[in-house]
PDB file of C-alpha atoms in Angstrom:
ATOM      1  CA  MET A 468     289.634 143.959  95.545  1.00  0.00           C
ATOM      2  CA  ILE A 469     286.606 141.089  94.795  1.00  0.00           C
ATOM      3  CA  LYS A 470     283.328 142.299  95.440  1.00  0.00           C
ATOM      4  CA  ILE A 471     280.979 139.991  97.274  1.00  0.00           C
ATOM      5  CA  GLN A 472     278.105 139.472  94.193  1.00  0.00           C
ATOM      6  CA  ASN A 473     281.422 138.103  92.293  1.00  0.00           C
ATOM      7  CA  ILE A 474     281.522 134.855  94.751  1.00  0.00           C
ATOM      8  CA  PHE A 475     277.627 134.536  95.647  1.00  0.00           C
ATOM      9  CA  PRO A 476     276.340 135.754  91.886  1.00  0.00           C
ATOM     10  CA  GLN A 477     272.778 133.591  92.899  1.00  0.00           C
ATOM     11  CA  LEU A 478     272.122 136.460  95.211  1.00  0.00           C
ATOM     12  CA  LYS A 479     270.850 138.388  93.238  1.00  0.00           C
ATOM     13  CA  GLU A 480     269.025 141.788  94.761  1.00  0.00           C
ATOM     14  CA  GLU A 481     265.800 141.257  95.484  1.00  0.00           C
ATOM     15  CA  GLU A 482     266.334 138.270  97.354  1.00  0.00           C
ATOM     16  CA  LEU A 483     268.541 140.194 100.038  1.00  0.00           C
ATOM     17  CA  LYS A 484     265.203 141.673 101.889  1.00  0.00           C
ATOM     18  CA  ASN A 485     264.974 138.205 102.556  1.00  0.00           C
ATOM     19  CA  TYR A 486     268.372 137.545 104.822  1.00  0.00           C
ATOM     20  CA  LYS A 487     269.265 138.943 108.456  1.00  0.00           C
ATOM     21  CA  ALA A 488     272.813 140.032 108.707  1.00  0.00           C
ATOM     22  CA  HIS A 489     274.629 138.127 111.568  1.00  0.00           C
ATOM     23  CA  LEU A 490     277.791 139.560 112.583  1.00  0.00           C
ATOM     24  CA  ALA A 491     278.930 137.191 115.357  1.00  0.00           C
ATOM     25  CA  ILE A 492     281.494 138.677 117.697  1.00  0.00           C
ATOM     26  CA  GLY A 493     281.188 138.222 121.261  1.00  0.00           C
ATOM     27  CA  GLY A 494     279.397 140.929 123.267  1.00  0.00           C
ATOM     28  CA  LYS A 495     279.855 143.322 126.122  1.00  0.00           C
ATOM     29  CA  GLY A 496     282.437 142.294 128.062  1.00  0.00           C
ATOM     30  CA  ARG A 497     283.304 139.229 126.201  1.00  0.00           C
ATOM     31  CA  ASP A 498     285.904 137.598 124.047  1.00  0.00           C
ATOM     32  CA  ASN A 499     285.603 139.105 120.928  1.00  0.00           C
ATOM     33  CA  ARG A 500     286.620 135.944 119.224  1.00  0.00           C
ATOM     34  CA  LEU A 501     283.400 133.662 121.554  1.00  0.00           C
ATOM     35  CA  PRO A 502     281.713 132.888 118.017  1.00  0.00           C
ATOM     36  CA  LEU A 503     284.727 132.095 116.591  1.00  0.00           C
ATOM     37  CA  TYR A 504     285.801 129.507 119.310  1.00  0.00           C
ATOM     38  CA  GLU A 505     282.507 128.365 119.352  1.00  0.00           C
ATOM     39  CA  PHE A 506     282.977 127.638 115.416  1.00  0.00           C
ATOM     40  CA  ILE A 507     285.852 125.825 115.747  1.00  0.00           C
ATOM     41  CA  ARG A 508     284.367 123.734 118.626  1.00  0.00           C
ATOM     42  CA  GLY A 509     281.002 123.216 116.223  1.00  0.00           C
ATOM     43  CA  LYS A 510     279.394 124.723 118.301  1.00  0.00           C
ATOM     44  CA  PHE A 511     278.340 127.541 116.609  1.00  0.00           C
ATOM     45  CA  LYS A 512     275.018 126.597 115.184  1.00  0.00           C
ATOM     46  CA  ASP A 513     273.753 127.011 119.210  1.00  0.00           C
ATOM     47  CA  TYR A 514     275.480 129.698 120.088  1.00  0.00           C
ATOM     48  CA  GLN A 515     273.854 131.349 116.938  1.00  0.00           C
ATOM     49  CA  GLU A 516     270.221 130.135 117.809  1.00  0.00           C
ATOM     50  CA  ALA A 517     270.198 131.125 121.514  1.00  0.00           C
ATOM     51  CA  GLN A 518     269.563 135.077 121.019  1.00  0.00           C
ATOM     52  CA  ASN A 519     268.094 137.874 124.089  1.00  0.00           C
ATOM     53  CA  SER A 520     265.747 139.370 121.289  1.00  0.00           C
ATOM     54  CA  PRO A 521     263.758 138.382 118.027  1.00  0.00           C
ATOM     55  CA  ASN A 522     267.120 139.343 116.043  1.00  0.00           C
ATOM     56  CA  PHE A 523     266.037 137.053 113.245  1.00  0.00           C
ATOM     57  CA  LYS A 524     262.793 138.362 111.440  1.00  0.00           C
ATOM     58  CA  ARG A 525     263.454 137.365 107.704  1.00  0.00           C
ATOM     59  CA  ASP A 526     263.465 133.995 106.823  1.00  0.00           C
ATOM     60  CA  TYR A 527     267.238 133.501 105.749  1.00  0.00           C
ATOM     61  CA  ILE A 528     270.761 134.338 107.970  1.00  0.00           C
ATOM     62  CA  PHE A 529     273.918 135.652 106.755  1.00  0.00           C
ATOM     63  CA  SER A 530     276.069 134.736 108.537  1.00  0.00           C
ATOM     64  CA  LEU A 531     280.398 135.952 109.329  1.00  0.00           C
ATOM     65  CA  ILE A 532     282.144 135.787 112.159  1.00  0.00           C
ATOM     66  CA  TYR A 533     284.291 138.226 113.872  1.00  0.00           C
ATOM     67  CA  TYR A 534     288.187 137.155 113.162  1.00  0.00           C
ATOM     68  CA  ARG A 535     290.479 139.933 113.021  1.00  0.00           C
ATOM     69  CA  LYS A 536     289.715 143.321 113.688  1.00  0.00           C
ATOM     70  CA  ASN A 537     287.542 144.703 110.116  1.00  0.00           C
ATOM     71  CA  GLU A 538     287.594 141.009 108.932  1.00  0.00           C
ATOM     72  CA  TRP A 539     284.784 138.296 109.344  1.00  0.00           C
ATOM     73  CA  ILE A 540     284.628 134.644 108.470  1.00  0.00           C
ATOM     74  CA  PHE A 541     281.470 133.516 106.417  1.00  0.00           C
ATOM     75  CA  ALA A 542     280.042 130.756 108.648  1.00  0.00           C
ATOM     76  CA  GLY A 543     276.992 129.539 106.505  1.00  0.00           C
ATOM     77  CA  ILE A 544     273.787 130.445 105.320  1.00  0.00           C
ATOM     78  CA  TYR A 545     270.626 129.291 107.511  1.00  0.00           C
ATOM     79  CA  GLU A 546     267.259 129.024 107.671  1.00  0.00           C
ATOM     80  CA  LYS A 547     264.768 130.019 110.057  1.00  0.00           C
ATOM     81  CA  ILE A 548     262.391 127.443 110.773  1.00  0.00           C
ATOM     82  CA  SER A 549     261.161 128.830 114.238  1.00  0.00           C
ATOM     83  CA  VAL A 550     261.394 130.880 116.904  1.00  0.00           C
ATOM     84  CA  GLU A 551     260.391 129.982 120.664  1.00  0.00           C
ATOM     85  CA  ARG A 552     260.346 132.837 123.255  1.00  0.00           C
ATOM     86  CA  ILE A 553     261.341 131.538 127.009  1.00  0.00           C
ATOM     87  CA  GLY A 554     261.917 133.837 129.517  1.00  0.00           C
ATOM     88  CA  ASP A 555     263.229 136.837 127.928  1.00  0.00           C
ATOM     89  CA  LYS A 556     265.385 134.674 125.548  1.00  0.00           C
ATOM     90  CA  TYR A 557     264.639 133.633 122.257  1.00  0.00           C
ATOM     91  CA  LYS A 558     265.371 130.172 120.903  1.00  0.00           C
ATOM     92  CA  TYR A 559     265.845 129.562 117.269  1.00  0.00           C
ATOM     93  CA  GLU A 560     265.937 126.373 115.456  1.00  0.00           C
ATOM     94  CA  THR A 561     267.419 127.014 111.915  1.00  0.00           C
ATOM     95  CA  LYS A 562     268.969 124.488 109.121  1.00  0.00           C
ATOM     96  CA  LEU A 563     272.463 125.470 107.892  1.00  0.00           C
ATOM     97  CA  LEU A 564     271.777 125.791 104.071  1.00  0.00           C
ATOM     98  CA  ASN A 565     273.908 123.562 101.623  1.00  0.00           C
ATOM     99  CA  ARG A 566     274.796 126.030  99.257  1.00  0.00           C
ATOM    100  CA  TYR A 567     278.166 127.547  99.699  1.00  0.00           C
ATOM    101  CA  GLU A 568     279.089 124.981 101.418  1.00  0.00           C
ATOM    102  CA  ASP A 569     282.468 124.966 100.186  1.00  0.00           C
ATOM    103  CA  LEU A 570     282.933 128.835 101.666  1.00  0.00           C
ATOM    104  CA  ILE A 571     282.016 128.736 105.159  1.00  0.00           C
ATOM    105  CA  GLY A 572     284.675 129.105 107.456  1.00  0.00           C
ATOM    106  CA  ARG A 573     287.596 129.365 104.324  1.00  0.00           C
ATOM    107  CA  LEU A 574     286.006 133.185 103.110  1.00  0.00           C
ATOM    108  CA  VAL A 575     287.554 135.900 105.267  1.00  0.00           C
ATOM    109  CA  LEU A 576     285.623 138.937 104.037  1.00  0.00           C
ATOM    110  CA  HIS A 577     286.092 142.892 104.871  1.00  0.00           C
ATOM    111  CA  TYR A 578     283.745 144.976 106.612  1.00  0.00           C
ATOM    112  CA  VAL A 579     283.905 147.969 108.511  1.00  0.00           C
ATOM    113  CA  LYS A 580     280.711 147.763 111.082  1.00  0.00           C
ATOM    114  CA  PRO A 581     279.039 151.344 111.062  1.00  0.00           C
ATOM    115  CA  HIS A 582     278.530 150.937 114.872  1.00  0.00           C
ATOM    116  CA  PRO A 583     280.010 148.465 117.372  1.00  0.00           C
ATOM    117  CA  GLN A 584     276.496 147.460 119.086  1.00  0.00           C
ATOM    118  CA  ASN A 585     275.171 146.725 115.308  1.00  0.00           C
ATOM    119  CA  THR A 586     275.458 142.937 114.923  1.00  0.00           C
ATOM    120  CA  TYR A 587     272.086 142.420 112.846  1.00  0.00           C
ATOM    121  CA  LEU A 588     271.819 143.660 110.154  1.00  0.00           C
ATOM    122  CA  THR A 589     270.047 143.473 107.083  1.00  0.00           C
ATOM    123  CA  LEU A 590     271.713 141.696 104.182  1.00  0.00           C
ATOM    124  CA  GLU A 591     271.114 144.598 102.147  1.00  0.00           C
ATOM    125  CA  LYS A 592     272.313 147.147 104.017  1.00  0.00           C
ATOM    126  CA  VAL A 593     275.861 145.087 103.999  1.00  0.00           C
ATOM    127  CA  PHE A 594     276.147 142.895 101.021  1.00  0.00           C
ATOM    128  CA  TYR A 595     277.361 145.522  99.036  1.00  0.00           C
ATOM    129  CA  GLU A 596     280.360 146.413 101.386  1.00  0.00           C
ATOM    130  CA  LEU A 597     281.496 142.846 101.756  1.00  0.00           C
ATOM    131  CA  GLU A 598     285.310 141.986  99.635  1.00  0.00           C
ATOM    132  CA  LEU A 599     286.972 139.361  99.969  1.00  0.00           C
ATOM    133  CA  VAL A 600     290.447 139.381 101.858  1.00  0.00           C
ATOM    134  CA  GLU A 601     291.929 135.885 101.051  1.00  0.00           C
ATOM    135  CA  MET A 602     290.312 132.187 100.664  1.00  0.00           C
ATOM    136  CA  LEU A 603     292.306 130.102 103.133  1.00  0.00           C
ATOM    137  CA  HIS A 604     292.631 126.769 102.199  1.00  0.00           C
ATOM    138  CA  ASP A 605     291.591 124.658 105.100  1.00  0.00           C
ATOM    139  CA  LYS A 606     288.337 125.652 107.270  1.00  0.00           C
ATOM    140  CA  VAL A 607     289.484 128.106 110.159  1.00  0.00           C
ATOM    141  CA  SER A 608     291.186 126.378 112.883  1.00  0.00           C
ATOM    142  CA  LEU A 609     293.179 127.155 116.026  1.00  0.00           C
ATOM    143  CA  GLU A 610     296.393 128.660 115.610  1.00  0.00           C
ATOM    144  CA  GLU A 611     299.256 126.452 115.806  1.00  0.00           C
ATOM    145  CA  PHE A 612     301.402 126.919 119.386  1.00  0.00           C
ATOM    146  CA  PRO A 613     303.665 129.232 118.963  1.00  0.00           C
ATOM    147  CA  GLY A 614     306.610 128.694 121.474  1.00  0.00           C
ATOM    148  CA  PHE A 615     305.992 129.099 125.043  1.00  0.00           C
ATOM    149  CA  GLU A 616     308.360 132.673 124.540  1.00  0.00           C
ATOM    150  CA  ASN A 617     304.880 133.779 122.621  1.00  0.00           C
ATOM    151  CA  VAL A 618     302.101 132.828 124.511  1.00  0.00           C
ATOM    152  CA  ASP A 619     300.768 135.641 126.080  1.00  0.00           C
ATOM    153  CA  ILE A 620     296.429 134.821 125.665  1.00  0.00           C
ATOM    154  CA  LYS A 621     293.528 135.678 127.331  1.00  0.00           C
ATOM    155  CA  TYR A 622     291.907 133.039 129.840  1.00  0.00           C
ATOM    156  CA  SER A 623     288.697 132.394 127.770  1.00  0.00           C
ATOM    157  CA  GLU A 624     290.849 131.783 124.781  1.00  0.00           C
ATOM    158  CA  LEU A 625     293.133 129.197 126.959  1.00  0.00           C
ATOM    159  CA  LYS A 626     289.983 127.507 128.270  1.00  0.00           C
ATOM    160  CA  TYR A 627     288.558 126.999 124.277  1.00  0.00           C
ATOM    161  CA  ILE A 628     291.994 125.634 123.254  1.00  0.00           C
ATOM    162  CA  ILE A 629     291.450 123.314 126.341  1.00  0.00           C
ATOM    163  CA  GLU A 630     288.419 122.104 125.673  1.00  0.00           C
ATOM    164  CA  SER A 631     289.109 121.806 122.132  1.00  0.00           C
ATOM    165  CA  GLU A 632     291.733 119.560 123.162  1.00  0.00           C
ATOM    166  CA  ASP A 633     293.520 120.779 120.231  1.00  0.00           C
ATOM    167  CA  ASP A 634     296.959 118.050 120.133  1.00  0.00           C
ATOM    168  CA  GLY A 635     299.735 120.730 118.965  1.00  0.00           C
ATOM    169  CA  TRP A 636     299.023 122.479 121.991  1.00  0.00           C
ATOM    170  CA  LYS A 637     297.903 120.083 124.092  1.00  0.00           C
ATOM    171  CA  SER A 638     301.295 117.896 123.241  1.00  0.00           C
ATOM    172  CA  ALA A 639     303.508 121.625 124.229  1.00  0.00           C
ATOM    173  CA  LEU A 640     301.809 122.529 127.450  1.00  0.00           C
ATOM    174  CA  SER A 641     301.413 119.127 128.765  1.00  0.00           C
ATOM    175  CA  ASN A 642     305.470 117.729 128.269  1.00  0.00           C
ATOM    176  CA  MET A 643     306.484 121.299 129.690  1.00  0.00           C
ATOM    177  CA  GLN A 644     307.445 121.583 133.749  1.00  0.00           C
ATOM    178  CA  GLY A 645     307.269 124.224 134.656  1.00  0.00           C
ATOM    179  CA  ILE A 646     305.267 127.558 136.650  1.00  0.00           C
ATOM    180  CA  TYR A 647     302.479 128.649 134.716  1.00  0.00           C
ATOM    181  CA  LEU A 648     300.724 132.369 136.159  1.00  0.00           C
ATOM    182  CA  ILE A 649     297.119 132.062 134.746  1.00  0.00           C
ATOM    183  CA  SER A 650     295.377 135.425 135.526  1.00  0.00           C
ATOM    184  CA  ASN A 651     291.245 135.659 134.589  1.00  0.00           C
ATOM    185  CA  ILE A 652     289.966 138.763 134.278  1.00  0.00           C
ATOM    186  CA  ASP A 653     287.360 137.920 132.772  1.00  0.00           C
TER     187      ASP A 653
END
């Protein structure tokens, strides 16, 4: 596999200490793909800026989004502008940098998290373990409608599909008369 340092040659070892790696994955009791749905909807920056703890104590955030088991989508490099504590939450202001913007949403990387709860790591601990799995032709998007016989999705996924107004899904679901079984166990 291709190592990440070959894809991001400008990120030198001494620079890595200025970065926090954010492995965005749905939290306890939530769909693991929630950050991916937010990314597809164009809302990932807002999602990332709302935190329960002061997780970004470095100048830059190297953002990865859970895609599949041990696979992460590159979501960009963000500069931390400011942080404000609001009650027991933290609101960050960040700026998406245009570095590597052609790779955002297309680069699928392999990484095995050392512990399920570790989603905010120092980049120097993660960087050299990241390997390229694939480069998507286009930015990641909703999967195409797979046909009625193959639809078995979580309620949270259905919710994002409806909110995104994806033409393929919307057309298929609105033109079929029948009984839908929707159970919400979220």
